[in-house]
Coordinates of N, CA, C and O in Angstrom, one line a residue:
X1 N -133.7 -15.9 40.6 CA -132.6 -16.8 40.9 C -132.0 -17.1 39.5 O -132.6 -17.4 38.6
X2 N -130.6 -17.1 39.5 CA -129.9 -17.4 38.3 C -130.0 -18.9 37.9 O -130.3 -19.7 38.8
X3 N -129.7 -19.2 36.7 CA -129.8 -20.6 36.2 C -128.8 -21.5 37.0 O -129.1 -22.6 37.4
X4 N -127.5 -20.9 37.3 CA -126.5 -21.7 38.0 C -126.9 -22.0 39.4 O -126.8 -23.0 40.0
X5 N -127.5 -20.9 40.1 CA -128.0 -21.1 41.5 C -129.2 -22.1 41.5 O -129.3 -22.9 42.3
X6 N -130.1 -22.0 40.5 CA -131.2 -22.9 40.4 C -130.8 -24.3 40.3 O -131.3 -25.2 40.9
X7 N -129.8 -24.5 39.4 CA -129.3 -25.9 39.1 C -128.6 -26.4 40.4 O -128.8 -27.6 40.7
X8 N -127.9 -25.6 41.1 CA -127.2 -26.0 42.3 C -128.3 -26.4 43.4 O -128.1 -27.4 44.1
X9 N -129.3 -25.6 43.5 CA -130.4 -25.9 44.5 C -131.1 -27.2 44.2 O -131.5 -27.8 45.1
X10 N -131.3 -27.5 42.9 CA -132.0 -28.6 42.5 C -131.2 -29.9 42.4 O -131.7 -31.0 42.3
X11 N -129.9 -29.7 42.5 CA -129.0 -30.9 42.4 C -129.0 -31.7 43.7 O -129.1 -31.2 44.8
X12 N -129.2 -33.0 43.5 CA -129.3 -33.9 44.6 C -128.2 -34.9 44.6 O -127.7 -35.3 43.5
X13 N -127.8 -35.4 45.7 CA -126.8 -36.4 45.7 C -127.3 -37.7 45.1 O -128.5 -37.9 45.0
X14 N -126.5 -38.4 44.5 CA -126.8 -39.6 43.7 C -126.5 -40.9 44.4 O -125.4 -41.0 44.9
X15 N -127.4 -41.7 44.4 CA -127.3 -43.1 44.7 C -126.9 -44.0 43.6 O -127.8 -44.0 42.7
X16 N -125.8 -44.5 43.5 CA -125.4 -45.4 42.3 C -125.3 -46.8 42.8 O -124.6 -47.0 43.8
X17 N -125.9 -47.7 42.2 CA -125.9 -49.1 42.5 C -125.1 -49.9 41.5 O -125.5 -49.9 40.3
X18 N -124.1 -50.6 41.9 CA -123.3 -51.4 40.9 C -123.6 -52.9 41.2 O -123.5 -53.4 42.3
X19 N -124.1 -53.5 40.1 CA -124.5 -54.9 40.3 C -124.0 -55.6 39.0 O -123.6 -55.1 38.0
X20 N -124.1 -57.0 39.1 CA -123.7 -57.8 38.0 C -123.5 -59.2 38.5 O -123.5 -59.5 39.7
X21 N -123.2 -60.2 37.7 CA -123.0 -61.5 38.1 C -121.8 -61.7 39.0 O -120.8 -61.0 38.9
X22 N -121.9 -62.8 39.8 CA -120.8 -63.2 40.7 C -119.6 -63.4 39.9 O -119.7 -64.1 38.8
X23 N -118.4 -62.9 40.2 CA -117.2 -63.2 39.5 C -116.9 -62.2 38.4 O -115.9 -62.2 37.7
X24 N -117.8 -61.2 38.2 CA -117.6 -60.3 37.1 C -116.5 -59.2 37.5 O -115.9 -58.6 36.6
X25 N -116.2 -59.1 38.8 CA -115.2 -58.2 39.2 C -115.6 -56.9 39.9 O -114.8 -55.9 40.0
X26 N -116.8 -56.9 40.4 CA -117.4 -55.8 41.1 C -116.5 -55.3 42.2 O -116.1 -54.1 42.3
X27 N -116.1 -56.2 43.1 CA -115.2 -55.8 44.2 C -113.9 -55.3 43.7 O -113.3 -54.4 44.3
X28 N -113.3 -55.9 42.7 CA -112.0 -55.4 42.2 C -112.1 -54.0 41.6 O -111.2 -53.2 41.9
X29 N -113.2 -53.8 40.9 CA -113.4 -52.5 40.3 C -113.6 -51.4 41.4 O -113.0 -50.3 41.3
X30 N -114.4 -51.8 42.4 CA -114.7 -50.7 43.4 C -113.4 -50.5 44.2 O -113.1 -49.3 44.6
X31 N -112.6 -51.6 44.5 CA -111.4 -51.4 45.2 C -110.5 -50.4 44.5 O -109.8 -49.6 45.1
X32 N -110.3 -50.7 43.2 CA -109.5 -49.8 42.4 C -109.9 -48.3 42.4 O -109.2 -47.4 42.6
X33 N -111.2 -48.2 42.2 CA -111.8 -46.9 42.2 C -111.5 -46.1 43.5 O -111.1 -45.0 43.5
X34 N -111.7 -46.8 44.6 CA -111.5 -46.2 45.9 C -110.1 -45.9 46.3 O -109.7 -45.0 47.0
X35 N -109.2 -46.7 45.7 CA -107.7 -46.5 45.9 C -107.3 -45.3 45.2 O -106.6 -44.4 45.8
X36 N -107.8 -45.0 44.0 CA -107.5 -43.8 43.3 C -108.3 -42.6 43.7 O -107.8 -41.5 43.8
X37 N -109.6 -42.9 44.2 CA -110.5 -41.8 44.6 C -111.1 -42.2 45.9 O -112.3 -42.6 46.0
X38 N -110.4 -42.1 47.0 CA -110.9 -42.5 48.3 C -112.1 -41.7 48.9 O -112.8 -42.0 49.8
X39 N -112.3 -40.6 48.2 CA -113.5 -39.7 48.6 C -114.8 -40.3 48.2 O -115.9 -39.9 48.7
X40 N -114.8 -41.3 47.3 CA -116.1 -42.0 46.9 C -116.4 -42.9 48.1 O -115.7 -43.7 48.6
X41 N -117.6 -42.6 48.6 CA -118.1 -43.4 49.8 C -118.8 -44.7 49.3 O -119.8 -44.6 48.5
X42 N -118.4 -45.8 49.8 CA -119.0 -47.1 49.5 C -119.7 -47.6 50.6 O -119.1 -47.7 51.8
X43 N -120.9 -47.9 50.5 CA -121.7 -48.5 51.7 C -121.1 -49.9 51.9 O -120.9 -50.7 51.0
X44 N -120.9 -50.2 53.2 CA -120.4 -51.6 53.6 C -121.6 -52.4 53.9 O -122.4 -52.0 54.8
X45 N -121.8 -53.5 53.3 CA -123.0 -54.4 53.6 C -122.7 -55.2 54.8 O -121.6 -55.6 55.1
X46 N -123.9 -55.7 55.4 CA -123.8 -56.7 56.4 C -124.0 -58.0 55.8 O -124.7 -58.2 54.8
X47 N -123.4 -59.1 56.2 CA -123.5 -60.4 55.7 C -123.4 -61.5 56.8 O -122.7 -61.3 57.8
X48 N -124.1 -62.6 56.5 CA -123.9 -63.8 57.4 C -122.8 -64.7 56.8 O -122.5 -65.6 57.5
X49 N -122.2 -64.3 55.8 CA -121.1 -65.1 55.2 C -119.9 -65.0 56.0 O -119.6 -64.0 56.7
X50 N -119.1 -66.1 56.1 CA -117.9 -66.1 56.9 C -116.8 -65.3 56.0 O -116.8 -65.3 54.9
X51 N -115.9 -64.6 56.8 CA -114.9 -63.8 56.1 C -114.0 -64.7 55.2 O -113.6 -65.8 55.6
X52 N -113.6 -64.2 54.0 CA -112.6 -64.8 53.1 C -111.3 -64.4 53.7 O -111.2 -63.4 54.4
X53 N -110.2 -65.1 53.3 CA -108.8 -64.6 53.8 C -108.6 -63.2 53.4 O -108.8 -62.7 52.3
X54 N -108.2 -62.4 54.4 CA -107.8 -61.0 54.2 C -109.0 -60.1 54.4 O -108.7 -58.9 54.4
X55 N -110.2 -60.5 54.4 CA -111.3 -59.7 54.7 C -111.4 -59.3 56.2 O -111.1 -60.1 57.0
X56 N -111.8 -58.0 56.4 CA -111.9 -57.5 57.8 C -113.2 -57.0 58.0 O -113.9 -56.3 57.2
X57 N -113.7 -57.2 59.3 CA -115.0 -56.8 59.7 C -115.1 -55.2 59.6 O -114.2 -54.5 60.1
X58 N -116.1 -54.7 59.0 CA -116.3 -53.2 58.8 C -115.6 -52.6 57.6 O -115.8 -51.5 57.4
X59 N -114.8 -53.4 57.0 CA -114.1 -52.9 55.7 C -114.8 -53.5 54.5 O -115.4 -52.7 53.8
X60 N -114.6 -54.8 54.3 CA -115.3 -55.4 53.1 C -116.9 -55.6 53.4 O -117.7 -55.4 52.6
X61 N -117.1 -56.1 54.6 CA -118.5 -56.3 55.2 C -118.5 -56.2 56.6 O -117.5 -56.2 57.3
X62 N -119.7 -56.1 57.1 CA -120.0 -56.2 58.6 C -120.4 -57.7 58.7 O -121.5 -58.0 58.2
X63 N -119.6 -58.5 59.3 CA -119.9 -59.9 59.4 C -120.8 -60.2 60.7 O -120.3 -59.8 61.8
X64 N -122.0 -60.6 60.5 CA -122.8 -60.8 61.6 C -123.4 -62.3 61.5 O -123.4 -62.9 60.5
X65 N -123.9 -62.7 62.7 CA -124.5 -64.0 62.7 C -126.0 -63.9 62.3 O -126.5 -62.9 62.1
X66 N -126.6 -65.1 62.2 CA -128.0 -65.1 61.7 C -129.0 -64.3 62.7 O -129.9 -63.6 62.2
X67 N -128.7 -64.4 64.0 CA -129.6 -63.7 65.0 C -129.5 -62.2 64.8 O -130.4 -61.5 64.7
X68 N -128.2 -61.7 64.6 CA -128.0 -60.2 64.4 C -128.7 -59.8 63.1 O -129.3 -58.7 63.1
X69 N -128.6 -60.6 62.1 CA -129.2 -60.2 60.8 C -130.6 -60.2 60.9 O -131.3 -59.3 60.4
X70 N -131.3 -61.2 61.6 CA -132.7 -61.2 61.8 C -133.2 -59.9 62.5 O -134.2 -59.3 62.1
X71 N -132.4 -59.4 63.5 CA -132.7 -58.2 64.2 C -132.7 -57.0 63.2 O -133.5 -56.1 63.2
X72 N -131.7 -56.9 62.3 CA -131.6 -55.8 61.4 C -132.8 -55.8 60.5 O -133.3 -54.7 60.2
X73 N -133.3 -56.9 60.0 CA -134.4 -57.0 59.2 C -135.6 -56.7 59.9 O -136.4 -55.8 59.5
X74 N -135.9 -57.2 61.1 CA -137.0 -56.9 61.9 C -137.2 -55.5 62.3 O -138.3 -54.9 62.3
X75 N -136.0 -54.8 62.5 CA -136.0 -53.3 62.9 C -136.1 -52.4 61.7 O -136.0 -51.2 61.9
X76 N -136.2 -52.9 60.4 CA -136.2 -52.1 59.3 C -134.9 -51.3 59.0 O -134.9 -50.3 58.4
X77 N -133.8 -51.9 59.5 CA -132.5 -51.2 59.4 C -131.7 -51.5 58.2 O -130.6 -50.9 58.0
X78 N -132.3 -52.3 57.2 CA -131.7 -52.5 56.0 C -132.5 -51.9 54.8 O -133.6 -52.1 54.7
X79 N -131.7 -51.2 53.9 CA -132.3 -50.6 52.8 C -132.8 -51.8 51.8 O -133.9 -51.6 51.2
X80 N -132.0 -52.8 51.7 CA -132.4 -54.0 51.0 C -131.6 -55.2 51.6 O -130.6 -55.0 52.3
X81 N -132.1 -56.4 51.3 CA -131.4 -57.5 51.7 C -131.8 -58.7 50.8 O -132.9 -58.7 50.3
X82 N -130.9 -59.7 50.7 CA -131.2 -60.8 49.9 C -130.4 -62.0 50.3 O -129.3 -61.8 51.1
X83 N -130.8 -63.2 50.0 CA -130.1 -64.4 50.3 C -129.4 -64.8 49.0 O -130.0 -64.8 47.9
X84 N -128.1 -65.2 49.1 CA -127.3 -65.7 47.9 C -126.4 -66.7 48.3 O -125.6 -66.5 49.3
X85 N -126.4 -67.8 47.6 CA -125.5 -68.9 47.9 C -125.4 -69.3 49.4 O -124.4 -69.6 49.9
X86 N -126.6 -69.3 50.0 CA -126.8 -69.8 51.4 C -126.5 -68.8 52.4 O -126.5 -69.1 53.6
X87 N -126.1 -67.6 52.0 CA -125.8 -66.5 53.0 C -126.7 -65.3 52.7 O -127.2 -65.1 51.6
X88 N -126.9 -64.5 53.7 CA -127.7 -63.2 53.6 C -126.7 -62.0 53.5 O -125.7 -62.0 54.3
X89 N -127.2 -61.0 52.7 CA -126.4 -59.8 52.6 C -127.4 -58.7 52.6 O -128.6 -58.8 52.2
X90 N -127.1 -57.5 53.2 CA -128.0 -56.4 53.3 C -127.3 -55.1 53.4 O -126.1 -55.0 53.9
X91 N -127.9 -54.0 53.0 CA -127.3 -52.6 53.1 C -127.9 -51.9 54.2 O -129.1 -51.6 54.3
X92 N -127.1 -51.5 55.2 CA -127.6 -50.6 56.4 C -128.1 -49.3 55.8 O -127.5 -48.5 55.2
X93 N -129.4 -49.1 56.1 CA -130.1 -47.9 55.7 C -129.6 -46.6 56.2 O -129.5 -45.7 55.3
X94 N -129.5 -46.5 57.4 CA -129.1 -45.2 58.0 C -127.9 -44.6 57.5 O -127.8 -43.4 57.1
X95 N -126.8 -45.4 57.3 CA -125.5 -44.8 56.8 C -125.7 -44.3 55.4 O -125.2 -43.2 55.1
X96 N -126.5 -45.0 54.5 CA -126.8 -44.5 53.2 C -127.5 -43.2 53.2 O -127.1 -42.2 52.6
X97 N -128.6 -43.1 54.0 CA -129.4 -41.9 54.0 C -128.7 -40.8 54.6 O -128.8 -39.6 54.1
X98 N -127.8 -41.0 55.6 CA -127.0 -39.9 56.2 C -126.1 -39.3 55.2 O -126.0 -38.1 55.1
X99 N -125.4 -40.1 54.4 CA -124.5 -39.6 53.4 C -125.2 -38.9 52.3 O -124.8 -37.8 51.9
X100 N -126.4 -39.4 51.9 CA -127.1 -38.6 50.8 C -127.6 -37.3 51.4 O -127.6 -36.3 50.7
X101 N -128.1 -37.3 52.7 CA -128.5 -36.1 53.2 C -127.5 -35.1 53.4 O -127.7 -33.8 53.4
X102 N -126.2 -35.6 53.5 CA -125.1 -34.7 53.7 C -124.6 -34.2 52.3 O -123.6 -33.4 52.2
X103 N -125.3 -34.6 51.3 CA -125.0 -34.1 49.9 C -123.9 -35.0 49.2 O -123.3 -34.5 48.2
X104 N -123.5 -36.1 49.8 CA -122.5 -36.9 49.2 C -123.1 -38.0 48.3 O -124.1 -38.6 48.6
X105 N -122.5 -38.3 47.1 CA -123.0 -39.4 46.3 C -122.6 -40.7 47.0 O -121.5 -40.8 47.7
X106 N -123.4 -41.7 46.9 CA -123.2 -43.0 47.5 C -123.2 -44.1 46.4 O -123.9 -44.1 45.5
X107 N -122.2 -45.0 46.7 CA -122.0 -46.2 45.8 C -122.4 -47.5 46.6 O -121.9 -47.7 47.7
X108 N -123.2 -48.3 46.0 CA -123.6 -49.5 46.6 C -123.1 -50.7 45.6 O -123.3 -50.5 44.4
X109 N -122.4 -51.7 46.1 CA -122.1 -52.9 45.3 C -122.9 -54.0 45.9 O -122.6 -54.5 46.9
X110 N -123.9 -54.4 45.1 CA -124.9 -55.4 45.6 C -125.3 -56.4 44.4 O -125.0 -56.0 43.3
X111 N -126.0 -57.3 44.8 CA -126.5 -58.4 43.8 C -127.7 -57.8 43.1 O -128.3 -56.8 43.5
X112 N -128.1 -58.6 42.1 CA -129.3 -58.3 41.3 C -130.6 -58.1 42.1 O -131.3 -57.1 42.0
X113 N -130.8 -59.0 43.0 CA -132.0 -58.9 43.9 C -132.0 -57.6 44.7 O -133.0 -57.0 44.8
X114 N -130.9 -57.3 45.3 CA -130.7 -56.2 46.0 C -130.9 -54.9 45.2 O -131.6 -53.9 45.6
X115 N -130.4 -54.9 44.0 CA -130.6 -53.7 43.1 C -132.0 -53.6 42.7 O -132.5 -52.4 42.7
X116 N -132.8 -54.6 42.6 CA -134.2 -54.5 42.3 C -134.9 -53.9 43.5 O -135.8 -53.1 43.3
X117 N -134.6 -54.3 44.7 CA -135.2 -53.7 45.9 C -134.9 -52.2 46.0 O -135.7 -51.5 46.5
X118 N -133.7 -51.9 45.8 CA -133.3 -50.4 45.8 C -134.1 -49.7 44.8 O -134.6 -48.6 45.1
X119 N -134.2 -50.2 43.6 CA -135.0 -49.6 42.5 C -136.5 -49.3 43.1 O -137.1 -48.2 42.8
X120 N -137.0 -50.3 43.8 CA -138.4 -50.2 44.3 C -138.5 -49.1 45.4 O -139.3 -48.3 45.3
X121 N -137.5 -49.1 46.3 CA -137.6 -48.2 47.5 C -137.0 -46.8 47.1 O -137.4 -45.8 47.8
X122 N -136.1 -46.8 46.2 CA -135.4 -45.5 45.8 C -135.4 -45.4 44.3 O -134.4 -45.6 43.6
X123 N -136.5 -45.1 43.6 CA -136.6 -45.2 42.1 C -135.6 -44.2 41.4 O -135.2 -44.4 40.3
X124 N -135.1 -43.1 42.2 CA -134.2 -42.2 41.6 C -132.8 -42.7 41.5 O -131.9 -42.1 41.0
X125 N -132.5 -43.9 42.2 CA -131.2 -44.4 42.1 C -130.8 -44.8 40.7 O -131.6 -45.2 39.9
X126 N -129.5 -44.7 40.5 CA -128.9 -45.0 39.2 C -128.3 -46.5 39.3 O -127.4 -46.7 40.0
X127 N -128.9 -47.4 38.5 CA -128.4 -48.7 38.5 C -127.4 -49.0 37.3 O -127.7 -48.8 36.2
X128 N -126.3 -49.5 37.7 CA -125.2 -49.8 36.7 C -124.9 -51.3 36.7 O -124.7 -51.9 37.8
X129 N -125.0 -51.9 35.6 CA -124.7 -53.3 35.4 C -123.3 -53.5 34.9 O -122.9 -52.9 33.9
X130 N -122.5 -54.3 35.7 CA -121.1 -54.7 35.3 C -121.2 -56.1 34.6 O -121.6 -57.0 35.2
X131 N -120.9 -56.0 33.3 CA -120.9 -57.2 32.6 C -119.5 -57.8 32.3 O -118.5 -57.0 32.2
X132 N -119.4 -59.1 32.1 CA -118.1 -59.7 31.7 C -117.9 -59.5 30.2 O -118.8 -59.3 29.5
X133 N -116.6 -59.6 29.8 CA -116.4 -59.5 28.3 C -117.1 -60.7 27.6 O -117.4 -60.6 26.4
X134 N -117.3 -61.8 28.3 CA -118.0 -63.0 27.7 C -118.2 -64.0 28.7 O -117.6 -64.0 29.8
X135 N -119.0 -65.0 28.4 CA -119.3 -66.1 29.4 C -118.1 -66.9 29.8 O -117.9 -67.2 30.9
X136 N -117.2 -67.2 28.8 CA -116.0 -68.0 29.1 C -115.1 -67.3 30.1 O -114.5 -67.9 31.0
X137 N -115.0 -66.0 30.0 CA -114.2 -65.2 30.9 C -114.8 -65.2 32.3 O -114.1 -65.3 33.3
X138 N -116.1 -65.2 32.4 CA -116.8 -65.2 33.7 C -116.6 -66.5 34.4 O -116.3 -66.6 35.5
X139 N -116.7 -67.6 33.7 CA -116.4 -69.0 34.1 C -115.0 -69.1 34.6 O -114.7 -69.5 35.8
X140 N -114.0 -68.5 33.9 CA -112.6 -68.5 34.3 C -112.4 -67.8 35.6 O -111.7 -68.2 36.5
X141 N -113.0 -66.6 35.7 CA -112.8 -65.8 36.9 C -113.4 -66.5 38.1 O -112.8 -66.5 39.2
X142 N -114.5 -67.1 38.0 CA -115.2 -67.8 39.1 C -114.5 -69.0 39.6 O -114.2 -69.2 40.7
X143 N -114.0 -69.8 38.6 CA -113.3 -71.0 39.0 C -111.8 -70.7 39.4 O -111.3 -71.5 40.2
X144 N -111.3 -69.6 38.9 CA -109.9 -69.2 39.3 C -109.8 -68.7 40.7 O -108.6 -68.5 41.1
X145 N -110.8 -68.3 41.3 CA -110.7 -67.8 42.7 C -110.1 -68.8 43.6 O -109.4 -68.4 44.5
X146 N -110.6 -70.0 43.5 CA -110.1 -71.1 44.4 C -110.5 -70.9 45.8 O -110.0 -71.5 46.8
X147 N -111.6 -70.2 46.1 CA -112.1 -70.0 47.4 C -113.4 -70.7 47.8 O -113.8 -70.7 48.9
X148 N -113.9 -71.3 46.8 CA -115.3 -72.0 46.9 C -115.3 -73.4 46.4 O -114.6 -73.7 45.4
X149 N -116.2 -74.2 47.0 CA -116.3 -75.6 46.6 C -117.0 -75.6 45.2 O -117.7 -74.7 44.8
X150 N -116.7 -76.7 44.5 CA -117.3 -76.9 43.1 C -118.8 -76.6 43.1 O -119.3 -76.1 42.1
X151 N -119.5 -77.2 44.1 CA -120.9 -77.1 44.0 C -121.4 -75.6 44.2 O -122.4 -75.2 43.7
X152 N -120.7 -74.8 45.0 CA -120.9 -73.4 45.1 C -120.7 -72.7 43.8 O -121.5 -71.9 43.4
X153 N -119.6 -73.0 43.2 CA -119.3 -72.4 41.9 C -120.4 -72.7 40.9 O -120.8 -71.8 40.1
X154 N -120.8 -74.0 40.8 CA -121.9 -74.4 39.9 C -123.2 -73.6 40.2 O -123.8 -73.1 39.2
X155 N -123.5 -73.4 41.4 CA -124.7 -72.6 41.8 C -124.5 -71.1 41.3 O -125.4 -70.5 40.8
X156 N -123.3 -70.6 41.6 CA -123.0 -69.2 41.1 C -123.2 -69.0 39.6 O -123.6 -68.1 39.1
X157 N -122.7 -70.1 38.8 CA -122.8 -70.0 37.4 C -124.3 -70.0 36.9 O -124.6 -69.3 36.0
X158 N -125.1 -70.8 37.6 CA -126.5 -70.9 37.3 C -127.1 -69.6 37.6 O -127.9 -69.1 36.7
X159 N -126.8 -69.0 38.7 CA -127.4 -67.7 39.0 C -126.9 -66.6 38.0 O -127.6 -65.7 37.6
X160 N -125.6 -66.7 37.6 CA -125.1 -65.8 36.7 C -125.8 -65.8 35.3 O -126.0 -64.6 34.8
X161 N -126.3 -66.9 34.9 CA -127.1 -66.8 33.6 C -128.3 -66.0 33.8 O -128.7 -65.2 32.9
X162 N -129.0 -66.1 34.9 CA -130.2 -65.3 35.2 C -129.8 -63.9 35.3 O -130.5 -63.0 34.8
X163 N -128.7 -63.6 36.0 CA -128.3 -62.2 36.2 C -127.9 -61.5 34.9 O -128.2 -60.4 34.7
X164 N -127.2 -62.2 34.1 CA -126.8 -61.7 32.7 C -128.1 -61.3 31.9 O -128.1 -60.3 31.2
X165 N -129.2 -62.1 32.1 CA -130.4 -61.9 31.3 C -131.1 -60.6 31.9 O -132.0 -60.1 31.1
X166 N -130.7 -60.1 33.0 CA -131.4 -58.9 33.5 C -130.8 -57.6 33.2 O -131.3 -56.6 33.6
X167 N -129.8 -57.6 32.4 CA -129.0 -56.4 32.0 C -129.9 -55.3 31.6 O -129.7 -54.1 31.9
X168 N -131.0 -55.5 30.9 CA -131.9 -54.5 30.4 C -132.6 -53.8 31.5 O -133.2 -52.7 31.2
X169 N -132.7 -54.3 32.7 CA -133.3 -53.6 33.8 C -132.5 -52.4 34.3 O -133.0 -51.6 35.2
X170 N -131.2 -52.3 33.9 CA -130.3 -51.3 34.4 C -130.2 -50.0 33.5 O -130.5 -50.1 32.4
X171 N -129.9 -48.9 34.1 CA -129.8 -47.7 33.4 C -128.5 -47.7 32.4 O -128.6 -47.1 31.4
X172 N -127.5 -48.3 32.9 CA -126.2 -48.3 32.2 C -125.5 -49.6 32.3 O -125.6 -50.2 33.3
X173 N -124.7 -50.0 31.3 CA -124.0 -51.2 31.3 C -122.5 -50.9 31.1 O -122.2 -50.1 30.2
X174 N -121.6 -51.4 31.9 CA -120.2 -51.2 31.7 C -119.6 -52.6 31.6 O -120.0 -53.6 32.3
X175 N -118.8 -52.8 30.6 CA -118.2 -54.2 30.3 C -116.8 -54.1 30.9 O -115.9 -53.3 30.6
X176 N -116.5 -55.1 31.8 CA -115.3 -55.1 32.6 C -114.1 -55.8 31.8 O -113.8 -57.0 32.0
X177 N -113.6 -55.1 30.8 CA -112.4 -55.6 30.1 C -111.1 -55.1 30.7 O -110.1 -55.7 30.5
X178 N -111.2 -54.0 31.4 CA -110.0 -53.4 32.0 C -110.4 -52.7 33.4 O -111.3 -51.9 33.4
X179 N -109.9 -53.2 34.5 CA -110.3 -52.6 35.8 C -110.1 -51.0 35.8 O -111.0 -50.3 36.2
X180 N -109.0 -50.6 35.2 CA -108.7 -49.2 35.2 C -109.8 -48.4 34.4 O -110.2 -47.4 34.9
X181 N -110.0 -48.9 33.2 CA -111.0 -48.2 32.3 C -112.4 -48.2 32.9 O -113.1 -47.2 33.0
X182 N -112.9 -49.3 33.4 CA -114.2 -49.4 33.9 C -114.3 -48.6 35.2 O -115.4 -48.1 35.5
X183 N -113.3 -48.6 36.0 CA -113.3 -47.7 37.2 C -113.5 -46.2 36.9 O -114.2 -45.5 37.5
X184 N -112.8 -45.8 35.8 CA -112.9 -44.4 35.4 C -114.4 -44.2 34.9 O -115.0 -43.1 35.2
X185 N -114.9 -45.1 34.2 CA -116.3 -44.9 33.6 C -117.3 -44.9 34.9 O -118.2 -44.1 34.9
X186 N -117.1 -45.8 35.8 CA -118.0 -45.8 37.0 C -117.8 -44.5 37.8 O -118.8 -43.9 38.2
X187 N -116.6 -44.0 37.9 CA -116.4 -42.8 38.7 C -117.2 -41.6 38.0 O -117.8 -40.8 38.7
X188 N -117.2 -41.5 36.7 CA -118.0 -40.5 36.0 C -119.4 -40.6 36.3 O -120.1 -39.6 36.3
X189 N -119.9 -41.8 36.4 CA -121.4 -42.0 36.7 C -121.7 -41.7 38.2 O -122.8 -41.2 38.4
X190 N -120.8 -42.0 39.1 CA -121.0 -41.7 40.5 C -121.0 -40.2 40.9 O -121.9 -39.8 41.6
X191 N -120.1 -39.5 40.2 CA -120.0 -38.1 40.6 C -121.3 -37.3 40.1 O -121.8 -37.5 38.9
X192 N -121.8 -36.4 40.9 CA -122.9 -35.6 40.5 C -122.4 -34.5 39.6 O -121.4 -33.7 40.0
X193 N -123.0 -34.2 38.5 CA -122.6 -33.2 37.6 C -123.0 -31.8 38.1 O -124.0 -31.6 38.7

């Protein structure tokens, strides 16, 4: 078997997990990446959170009630799940595994707790930490959204401090100073060489 054939046979699809503190711009980066490269498959999470203005079921999230979410957990249908700011979020397992089995790289955009659970269940996953340029910028982004109550923002900022301290648990860190630049860097990581 030639080296090229051997490399191709051993090449496996890559699961890339993008995580970072709330407000760092994960959704913005992923949206830009997918606009420019729609072939990148992004897993859509299930959540008990109510939709924000402009969000659609099955696009940004699968919006489910608590009873539906309980069934997903009980049936082992989630690769990972976590509670954050009073809502639950989880990654449907079957869709991820189907894409990986089809040889496609998969991108997950999830929180720190979810990233840790993926690392445990799929140690070969590549974990990418998206960091803000600085704390003040993160505060500005979170408060500038205007979509959440002050007590929710305060909780998110407290959680963000813990999340920022976890950066060393990740394989790679990207600093979100420019959506275009960080999207290009993420694309290079998602693609299988």
